Coordinates of C-alpha atoms in Angstrom, one line a residue:
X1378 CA -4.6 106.8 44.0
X1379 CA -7.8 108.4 43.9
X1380 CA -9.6 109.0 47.0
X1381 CA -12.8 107.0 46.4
X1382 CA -10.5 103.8 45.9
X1383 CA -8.6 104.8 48.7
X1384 CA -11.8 104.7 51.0
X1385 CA -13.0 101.4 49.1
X1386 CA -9.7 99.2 50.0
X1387 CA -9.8 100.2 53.7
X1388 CA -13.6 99.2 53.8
X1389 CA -13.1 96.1 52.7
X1390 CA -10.1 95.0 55.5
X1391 CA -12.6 96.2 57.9
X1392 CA -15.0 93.7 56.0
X1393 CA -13.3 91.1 56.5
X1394 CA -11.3 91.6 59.6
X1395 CA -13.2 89.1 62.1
X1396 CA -12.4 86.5 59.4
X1397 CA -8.8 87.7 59.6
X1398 CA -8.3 87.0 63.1
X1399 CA -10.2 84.3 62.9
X1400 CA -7.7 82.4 60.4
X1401 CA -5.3 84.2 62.3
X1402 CA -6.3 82.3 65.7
X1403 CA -6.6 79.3 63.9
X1404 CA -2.8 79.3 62.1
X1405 CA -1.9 80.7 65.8
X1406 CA -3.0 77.4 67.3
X1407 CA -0.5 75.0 65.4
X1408 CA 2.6 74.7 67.6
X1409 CA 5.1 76.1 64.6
X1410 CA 8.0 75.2 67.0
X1411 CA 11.8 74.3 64.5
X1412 CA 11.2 71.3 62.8
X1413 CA 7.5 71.3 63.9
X1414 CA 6.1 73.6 61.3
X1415 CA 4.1 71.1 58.9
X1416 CA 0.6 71.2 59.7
X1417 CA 1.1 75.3 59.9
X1418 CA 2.0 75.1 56.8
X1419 CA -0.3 72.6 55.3
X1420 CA -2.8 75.6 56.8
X1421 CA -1.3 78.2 55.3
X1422 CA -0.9 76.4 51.6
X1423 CA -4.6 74.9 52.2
X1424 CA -5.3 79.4 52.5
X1425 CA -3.2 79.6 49.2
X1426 CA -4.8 77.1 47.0
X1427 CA -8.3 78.1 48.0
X1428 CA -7.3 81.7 46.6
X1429 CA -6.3 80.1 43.3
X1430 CA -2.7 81.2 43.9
X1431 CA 0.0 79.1 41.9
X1432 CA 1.4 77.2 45.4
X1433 CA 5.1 76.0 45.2
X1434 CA 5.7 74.1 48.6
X1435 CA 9.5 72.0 48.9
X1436 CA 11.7 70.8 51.6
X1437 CA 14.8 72.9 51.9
X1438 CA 18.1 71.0 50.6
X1439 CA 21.6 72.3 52.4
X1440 CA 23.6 71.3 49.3
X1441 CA 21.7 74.1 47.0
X1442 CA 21.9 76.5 49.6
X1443 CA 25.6 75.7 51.7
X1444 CA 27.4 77.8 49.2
X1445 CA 25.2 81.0 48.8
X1446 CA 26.4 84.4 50.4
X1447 CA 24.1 84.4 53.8
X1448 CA 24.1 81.2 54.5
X1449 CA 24.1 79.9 58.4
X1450 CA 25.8 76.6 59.4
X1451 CA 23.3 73.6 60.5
X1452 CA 24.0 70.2 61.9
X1453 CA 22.9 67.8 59.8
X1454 CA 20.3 68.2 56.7
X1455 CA 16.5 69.0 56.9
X1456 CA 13.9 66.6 57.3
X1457 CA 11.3 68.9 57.7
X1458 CA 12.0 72.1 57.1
X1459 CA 9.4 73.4 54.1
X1460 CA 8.7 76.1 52.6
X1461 CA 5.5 77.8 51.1
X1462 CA 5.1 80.6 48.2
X1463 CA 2.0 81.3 46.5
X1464 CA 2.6 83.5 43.6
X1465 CA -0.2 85.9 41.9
X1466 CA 0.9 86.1 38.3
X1467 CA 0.1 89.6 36.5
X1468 CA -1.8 89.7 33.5
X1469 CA -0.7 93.0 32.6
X1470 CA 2.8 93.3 33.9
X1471 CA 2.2 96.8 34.1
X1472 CA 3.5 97.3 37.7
X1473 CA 6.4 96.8 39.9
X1474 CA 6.8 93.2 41.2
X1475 CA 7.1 92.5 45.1
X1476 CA 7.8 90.0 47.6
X1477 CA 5.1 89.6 50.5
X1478 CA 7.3 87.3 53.3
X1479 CA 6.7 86.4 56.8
X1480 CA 7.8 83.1 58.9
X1481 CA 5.8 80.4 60.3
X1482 CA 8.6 79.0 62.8
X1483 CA 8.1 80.7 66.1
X1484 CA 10.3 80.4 69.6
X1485 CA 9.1 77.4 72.3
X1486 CA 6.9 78.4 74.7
X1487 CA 9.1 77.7 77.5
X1488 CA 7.6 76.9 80.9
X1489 CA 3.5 76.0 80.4
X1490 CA 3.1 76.9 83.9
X1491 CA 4.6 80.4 83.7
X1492 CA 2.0 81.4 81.1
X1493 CA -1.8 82.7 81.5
X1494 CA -3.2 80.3 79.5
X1495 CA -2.1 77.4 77.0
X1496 CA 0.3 79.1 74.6
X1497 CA -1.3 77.3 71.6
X1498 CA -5.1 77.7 72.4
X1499 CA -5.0 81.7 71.1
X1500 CA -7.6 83.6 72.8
X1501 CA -8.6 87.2 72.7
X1502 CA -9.2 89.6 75.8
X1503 CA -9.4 93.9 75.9
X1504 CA -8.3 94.0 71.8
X1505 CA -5.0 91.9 71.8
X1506 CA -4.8 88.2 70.7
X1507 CA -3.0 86.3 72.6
X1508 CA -0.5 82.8 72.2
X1509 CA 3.0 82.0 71.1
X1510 CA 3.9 83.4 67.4
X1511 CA 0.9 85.4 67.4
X1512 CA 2.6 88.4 67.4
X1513 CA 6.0 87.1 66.0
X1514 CA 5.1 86.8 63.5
X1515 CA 2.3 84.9 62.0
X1516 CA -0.2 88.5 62.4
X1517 CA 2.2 89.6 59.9
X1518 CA 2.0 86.7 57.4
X1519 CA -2.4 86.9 57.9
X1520 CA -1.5 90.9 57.3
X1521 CA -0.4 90.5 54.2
X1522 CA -2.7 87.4 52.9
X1523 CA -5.7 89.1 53.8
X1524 CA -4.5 92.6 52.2
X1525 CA -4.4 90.3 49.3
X1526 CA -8.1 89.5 49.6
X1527 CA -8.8 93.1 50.4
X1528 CA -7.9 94.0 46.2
X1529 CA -9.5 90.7 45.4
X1530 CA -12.9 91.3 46.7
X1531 CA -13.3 94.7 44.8
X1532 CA -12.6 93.0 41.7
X1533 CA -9.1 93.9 41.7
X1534 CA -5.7 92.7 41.7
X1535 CA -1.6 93.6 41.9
X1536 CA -0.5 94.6 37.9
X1537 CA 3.0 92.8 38.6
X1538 CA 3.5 89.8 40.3
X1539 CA 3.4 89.1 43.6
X1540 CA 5.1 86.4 46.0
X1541 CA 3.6 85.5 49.0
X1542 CA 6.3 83.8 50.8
X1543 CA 5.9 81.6 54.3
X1544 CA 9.1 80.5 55.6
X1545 CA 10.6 78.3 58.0
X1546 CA 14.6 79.1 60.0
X1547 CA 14.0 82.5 60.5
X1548 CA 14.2 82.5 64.1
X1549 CA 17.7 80.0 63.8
X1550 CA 19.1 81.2 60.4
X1551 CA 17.1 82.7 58.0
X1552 CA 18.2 79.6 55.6
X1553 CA 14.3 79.5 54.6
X1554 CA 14.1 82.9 53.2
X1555 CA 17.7 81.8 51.3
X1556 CA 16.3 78.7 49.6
X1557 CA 13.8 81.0 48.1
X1558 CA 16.3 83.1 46.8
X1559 CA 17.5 80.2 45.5
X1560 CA 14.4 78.5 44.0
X1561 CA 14.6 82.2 41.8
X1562 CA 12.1 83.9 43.8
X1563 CA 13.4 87.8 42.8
X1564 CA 10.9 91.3 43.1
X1565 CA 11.6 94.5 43.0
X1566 CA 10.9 95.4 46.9
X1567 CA 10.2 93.1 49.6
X1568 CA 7.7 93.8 52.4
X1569 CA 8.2 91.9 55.9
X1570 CA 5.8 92.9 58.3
X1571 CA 7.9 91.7 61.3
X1572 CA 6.3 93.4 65.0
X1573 CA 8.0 96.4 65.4
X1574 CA 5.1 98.9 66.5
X1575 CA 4.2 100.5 62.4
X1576 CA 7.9 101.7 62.5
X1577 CA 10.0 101.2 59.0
X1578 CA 12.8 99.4 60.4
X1579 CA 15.9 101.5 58.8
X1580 CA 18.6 99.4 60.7
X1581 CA 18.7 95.3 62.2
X1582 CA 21.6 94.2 63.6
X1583 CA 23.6 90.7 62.5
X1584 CA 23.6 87.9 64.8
X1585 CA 26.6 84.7 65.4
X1586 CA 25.7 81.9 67.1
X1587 CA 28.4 79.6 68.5
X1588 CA 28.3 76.7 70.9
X1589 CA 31.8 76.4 73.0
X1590 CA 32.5 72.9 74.4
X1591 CA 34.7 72.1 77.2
X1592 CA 36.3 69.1 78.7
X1593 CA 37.1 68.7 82.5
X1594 CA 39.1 66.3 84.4
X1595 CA 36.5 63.7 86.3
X1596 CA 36.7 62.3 89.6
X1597 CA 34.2 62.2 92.9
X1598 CA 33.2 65.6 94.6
X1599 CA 35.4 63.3 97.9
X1600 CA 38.5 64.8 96.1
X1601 CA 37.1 67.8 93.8
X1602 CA 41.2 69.2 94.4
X1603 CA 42.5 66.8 91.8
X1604 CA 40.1 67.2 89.6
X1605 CA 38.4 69.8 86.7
X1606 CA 35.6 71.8 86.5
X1607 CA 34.2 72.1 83.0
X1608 CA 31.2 74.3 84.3
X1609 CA 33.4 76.6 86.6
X1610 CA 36.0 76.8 83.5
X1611 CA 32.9 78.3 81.2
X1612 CA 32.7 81.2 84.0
X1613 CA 36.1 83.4 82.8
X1614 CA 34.9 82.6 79.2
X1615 CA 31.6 84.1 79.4
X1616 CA 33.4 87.0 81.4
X1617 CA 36.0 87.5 78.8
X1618 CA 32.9 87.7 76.2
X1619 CA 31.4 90.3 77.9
X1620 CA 34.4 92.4 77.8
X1621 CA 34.1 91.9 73.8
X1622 CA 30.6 92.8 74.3
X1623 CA 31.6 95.9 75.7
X1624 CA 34.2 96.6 73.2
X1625 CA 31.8 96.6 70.1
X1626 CA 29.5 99.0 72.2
X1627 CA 32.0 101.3 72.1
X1628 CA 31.2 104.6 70.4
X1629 CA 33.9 104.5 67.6
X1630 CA 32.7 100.8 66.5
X1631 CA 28.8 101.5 66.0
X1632 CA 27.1 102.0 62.8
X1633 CA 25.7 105.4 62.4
X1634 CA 21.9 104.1 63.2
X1635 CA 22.7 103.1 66.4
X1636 CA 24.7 106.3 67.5
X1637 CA 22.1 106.6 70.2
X1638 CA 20.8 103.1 70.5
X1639 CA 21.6 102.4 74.9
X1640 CA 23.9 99.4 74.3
X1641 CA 23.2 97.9 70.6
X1642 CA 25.5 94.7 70.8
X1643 CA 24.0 92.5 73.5
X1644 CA 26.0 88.9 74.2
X1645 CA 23.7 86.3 75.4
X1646 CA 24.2 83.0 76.9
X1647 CA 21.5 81.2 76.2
X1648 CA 21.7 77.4 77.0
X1649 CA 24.3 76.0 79.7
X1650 CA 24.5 71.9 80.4
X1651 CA 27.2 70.0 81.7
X1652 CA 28.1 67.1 84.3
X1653 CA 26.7 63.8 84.5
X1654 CA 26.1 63.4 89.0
X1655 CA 25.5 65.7 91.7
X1656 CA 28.5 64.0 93.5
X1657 CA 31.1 64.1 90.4
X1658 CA 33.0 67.4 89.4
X1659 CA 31.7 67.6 85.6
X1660 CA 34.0 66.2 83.0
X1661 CA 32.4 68.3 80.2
X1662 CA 30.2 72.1 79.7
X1663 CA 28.4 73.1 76.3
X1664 CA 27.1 76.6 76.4
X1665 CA 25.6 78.6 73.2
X1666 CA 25.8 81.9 72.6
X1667 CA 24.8 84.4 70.3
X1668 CA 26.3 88.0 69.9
X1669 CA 24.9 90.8 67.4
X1670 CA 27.1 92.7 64.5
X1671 CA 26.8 95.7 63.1
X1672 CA 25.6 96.4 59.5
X1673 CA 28.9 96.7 57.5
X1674 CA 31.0 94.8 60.4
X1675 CA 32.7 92.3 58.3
X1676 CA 31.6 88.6 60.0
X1677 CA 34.9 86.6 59.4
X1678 CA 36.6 89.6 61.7
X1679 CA 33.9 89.6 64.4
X1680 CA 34.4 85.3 64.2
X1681 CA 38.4 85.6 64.3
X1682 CA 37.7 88.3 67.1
X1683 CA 35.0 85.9 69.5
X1684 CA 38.0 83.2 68.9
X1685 CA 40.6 85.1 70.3
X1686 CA 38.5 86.4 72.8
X1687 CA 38.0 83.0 74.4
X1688 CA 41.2 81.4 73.5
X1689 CA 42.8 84.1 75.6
X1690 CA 40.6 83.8 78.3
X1691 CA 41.3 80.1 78.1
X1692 CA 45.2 80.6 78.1
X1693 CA 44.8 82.4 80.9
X1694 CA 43.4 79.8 83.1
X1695 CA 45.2 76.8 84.7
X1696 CA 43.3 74.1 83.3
X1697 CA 42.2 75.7 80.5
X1698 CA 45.7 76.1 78.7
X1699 CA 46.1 72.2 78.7
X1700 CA 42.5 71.5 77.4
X1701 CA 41.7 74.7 74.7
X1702 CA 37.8 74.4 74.4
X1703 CA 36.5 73.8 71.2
X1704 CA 34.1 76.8 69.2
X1705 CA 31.4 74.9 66.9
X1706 CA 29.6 77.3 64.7
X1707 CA 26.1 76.6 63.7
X1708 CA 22.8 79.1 63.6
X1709 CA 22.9 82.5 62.8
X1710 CA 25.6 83.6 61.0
X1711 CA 23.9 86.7 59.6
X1712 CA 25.0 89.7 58.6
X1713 CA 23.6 93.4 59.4
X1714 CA 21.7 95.3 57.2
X1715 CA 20.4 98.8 56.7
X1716 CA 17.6 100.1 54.4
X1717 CA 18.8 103.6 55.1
X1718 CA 22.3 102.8 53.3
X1719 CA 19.9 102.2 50.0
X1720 CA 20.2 105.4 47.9
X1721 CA 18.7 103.6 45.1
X1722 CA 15.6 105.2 42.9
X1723 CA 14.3 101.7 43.6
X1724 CA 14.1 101.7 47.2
X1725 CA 13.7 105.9 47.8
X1726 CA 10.1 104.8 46.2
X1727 CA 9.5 101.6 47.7
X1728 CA 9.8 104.0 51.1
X1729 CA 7.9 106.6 49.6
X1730 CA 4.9 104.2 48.9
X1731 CA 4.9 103.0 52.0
X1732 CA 4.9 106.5 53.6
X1733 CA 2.0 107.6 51.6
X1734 CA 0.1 104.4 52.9
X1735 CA 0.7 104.6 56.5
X1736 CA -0.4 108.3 56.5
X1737 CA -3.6 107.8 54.5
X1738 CA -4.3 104.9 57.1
X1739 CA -3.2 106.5 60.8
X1740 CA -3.3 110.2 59.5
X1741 CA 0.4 110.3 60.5
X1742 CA 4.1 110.7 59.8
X1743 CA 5.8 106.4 59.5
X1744 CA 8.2 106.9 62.6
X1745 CA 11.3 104.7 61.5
X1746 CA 13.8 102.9 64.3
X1747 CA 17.1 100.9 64.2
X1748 CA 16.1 97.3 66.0
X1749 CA 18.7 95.0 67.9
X1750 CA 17.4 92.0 66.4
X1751 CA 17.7 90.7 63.1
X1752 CA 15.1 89.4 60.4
X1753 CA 15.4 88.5 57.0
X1754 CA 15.1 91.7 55.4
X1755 CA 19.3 91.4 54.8
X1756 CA 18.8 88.4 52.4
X1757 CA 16.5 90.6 49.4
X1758 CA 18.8 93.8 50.4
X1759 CA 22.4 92.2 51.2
X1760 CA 22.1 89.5 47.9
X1761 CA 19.1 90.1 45.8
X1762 CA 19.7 93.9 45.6
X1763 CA 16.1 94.5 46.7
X1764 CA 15.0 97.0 49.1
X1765 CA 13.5 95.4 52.1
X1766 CA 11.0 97.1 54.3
X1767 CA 10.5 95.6 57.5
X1768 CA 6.7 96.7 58.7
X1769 CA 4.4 95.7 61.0
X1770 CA 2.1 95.4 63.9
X1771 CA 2.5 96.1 67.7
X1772 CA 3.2 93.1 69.8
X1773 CA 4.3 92.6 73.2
X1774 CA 6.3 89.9 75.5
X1775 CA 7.8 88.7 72.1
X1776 CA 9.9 85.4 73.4
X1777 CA 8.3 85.9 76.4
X1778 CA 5.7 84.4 77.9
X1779 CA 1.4 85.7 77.4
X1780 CA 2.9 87.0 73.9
X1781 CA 0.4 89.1 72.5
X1782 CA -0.5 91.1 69.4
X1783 CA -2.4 94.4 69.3
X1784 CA -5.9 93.5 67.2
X1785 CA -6.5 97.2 65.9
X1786 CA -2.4 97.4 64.6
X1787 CA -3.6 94.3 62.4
X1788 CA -6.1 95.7 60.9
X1789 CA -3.9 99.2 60.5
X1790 CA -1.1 97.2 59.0
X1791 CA -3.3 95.2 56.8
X1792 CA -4.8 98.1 55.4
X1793 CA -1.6 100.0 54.8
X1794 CA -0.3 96.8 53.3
X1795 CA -3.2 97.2 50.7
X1796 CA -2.3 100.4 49.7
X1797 CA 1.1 99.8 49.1
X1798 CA 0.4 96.9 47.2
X1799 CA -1.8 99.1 45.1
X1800 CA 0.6 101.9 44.7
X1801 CA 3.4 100.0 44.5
X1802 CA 2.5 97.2 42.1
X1803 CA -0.5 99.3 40.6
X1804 CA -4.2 97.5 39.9
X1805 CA -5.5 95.5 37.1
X1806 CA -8.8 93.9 37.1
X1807 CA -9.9 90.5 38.0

């Protein structure tokens, strides 16, 4: 790309980068919470339709999608769960075709009063924006629409087609970015600019979610001897799954990305409730947990391995033997992936583009890092055989509370994404 086009794309980001964060404030402000996600994504397809993009909005089925390598166990169907693509269609065709994805479901906002301010009234203050799924990741999804509109307003557009893709499960199990898959939604490279400070992400971890019920024995607190406690019996489990924990930190067991990640595999227990009365030893416990894999750990062995891990535990425990708990499996049930086991042509110049971008825009080497989360980049690189590239802005206290996203990484990552799209998919005119 010639240097006087190069200039001319980055000028016109900066052109319209109050209107960005404007629209980014606004999409900010719905409360995108699971199963809440309609009027975000009336907002976003309103965006799409005004751009003249070719909008395909539908309600994800489980029955299309239940069979399909990556998919995560829910309980029940969807009501509500919709996505949104907006697809550019080249006139030429003489490029290489891409997939633009973000999600619009973000985390709850957990205690109102432990935040600064409202978590859905975005405000800014000293260059970062701030409210719940700002940074996580709807600056990402406004990154790419607006890098979009950067082309469009010299006159110019991608020369292969392009699939803006706003999805819904990612935070619970990715079964959004699945049912495009299945709806045929293919490219050559994906771009996902999840908030992970302009690193290329070369590494995410998997993620199993399980929810363990037990049962106790009820009678009053008088006589708490003769009775069960289902919340006390949940204690040796939750031990016994942090020896597992512990186990898949090991050195032999890590993928060669995380050879000097400080503890990779993190076990979380995330939600406890049991009991009915104050004065009643608790008849029952639920907790839900969630554990990370390894790219290339097979899942069925890490499930078979959290079974035996708490069926052992149980055995061992008085009451326990008698009344084995029950494992329900439903959430994430995602595998690992890593861009930096791609050797492909494909994806060595999907990197290569992006590179080149990054350094025209921050003068810079793209540092790259192995995360401990997950996003989902695995679905185009595990089962579309698409490179992913996971890139994007710098956010802080990301499911925490005053989440926050950096204003001057936007407008970096938006420009960068313009470049690659320009490099990547090449330019025809308008």
């Amino acid at each position: 790309m010639d240097q006087e086009l190069q200039t001319r794309i980055l000028s016109a980001v900066d052109d319209a980068f109050d209107d960005e964060i404007a629209f980014l404030s606004e999409l900010t402000a719905y409360p995108s919470t699971r199963g809440q996600e309609q009027g975000a994504q009336d907002c976003m397809a309103g965006a799409l339709n005004e751009r003249g993009y070719e909008v395909d909005r539908w309600q994800i089925e489980v029955d299309k999608i239940r069979n399909l390598p990556g998919f995560s166990p829910v309980i029940g169907d969807y009501e509500d769960a919709v996505n949104v693509v907006g697809s550019h269609r080249s006139t030429t065709q003489k490029g290489r075709s891409l997939i633009l994805n973000g999600h619009i479901d973000v985390v709850p906002a957990g205690p109102l009063d432990m935040w600064d301010r409202p978590p859905f009234e975005p405000h800014v203050d000293d260059g970062w924006l701030y409210g719940r799924g700002a940074g996580d990741m709807k600056a990402g999804l406004v990154s790419n629409l607006f890098a979009l509109d950067a082309l469009r307003s010299l006159g110019l557009a991608p020369a292969a087609d392009v699939f803006f893709q706003s999805v819904v499960e990612e935070e619970c199990t990715g079964n959004g970015a699945l049912a495009c898959l299945e709806r045929g939604y293919k490219a050559d490279a994906a771009l996902i600019p999840e908030p992970f400070e302009e690193k290329l992400v070369t590494a995410q971890l998997g993620v199993i979610w399980a929810q363990v019920h037990l049962k106790g024995l009820p009678t009053h607190v008088a006589y708490a001897g003769s009775g069960a406690n289902a919340i006390e019996a949940a204690i040796p489990l939750i031990s016994a799954l942090h020896g597992l924990e512990e186990r898949w930190n090991a050195p032999g067991c890590r993928h060669s990305e995380y050879g000097h990640t400080h503890h990779p595999i993190n076990l979380n227990i995330g939600k406890i409730k049991g009991g009915d009365w104050a004065s009643s030893v608790p008849a029952w416990c639920v907790f839900d947990m969630r554990i990370a894999i390894y790219p290339g750990q097979d899942i069925e062995a890490a499930k078979a391995e959290i079974v035996d891990t708490i069926m052992e535990a149980a055995r061992s425990n008085a009451f326990l033997k008698n009344s084995l708990p029950e494992i329900v499996w439903h959430g994430f049930m995602a595998e690992g992936y890593a861009l930096a086991d791609d050797r492909s042509e494909t994806a060595t110049a999907a990197i290569g583009s992006l590179d080149a971008a990054h350094a025209a825009v921050n003068g810079s080497m793209l540092d790259r890092m192995a995360i401990t989360a997950t996003t989902d980049a695995r679905f185009f690189g595990l089962y579309a055989d698409t490179p992913a590239l996971v890139y994007g802005p710098r956010a802080e206290a990301i499911h925490g509370f005053n989440e926050r996203v950096e204003l001057e990484s936007i407008r970096r990552i938006t420009q960068s994404t313009a470049l690659f799209i320009a490099d990547w998919c090449g330019l025809e005119t308008i």
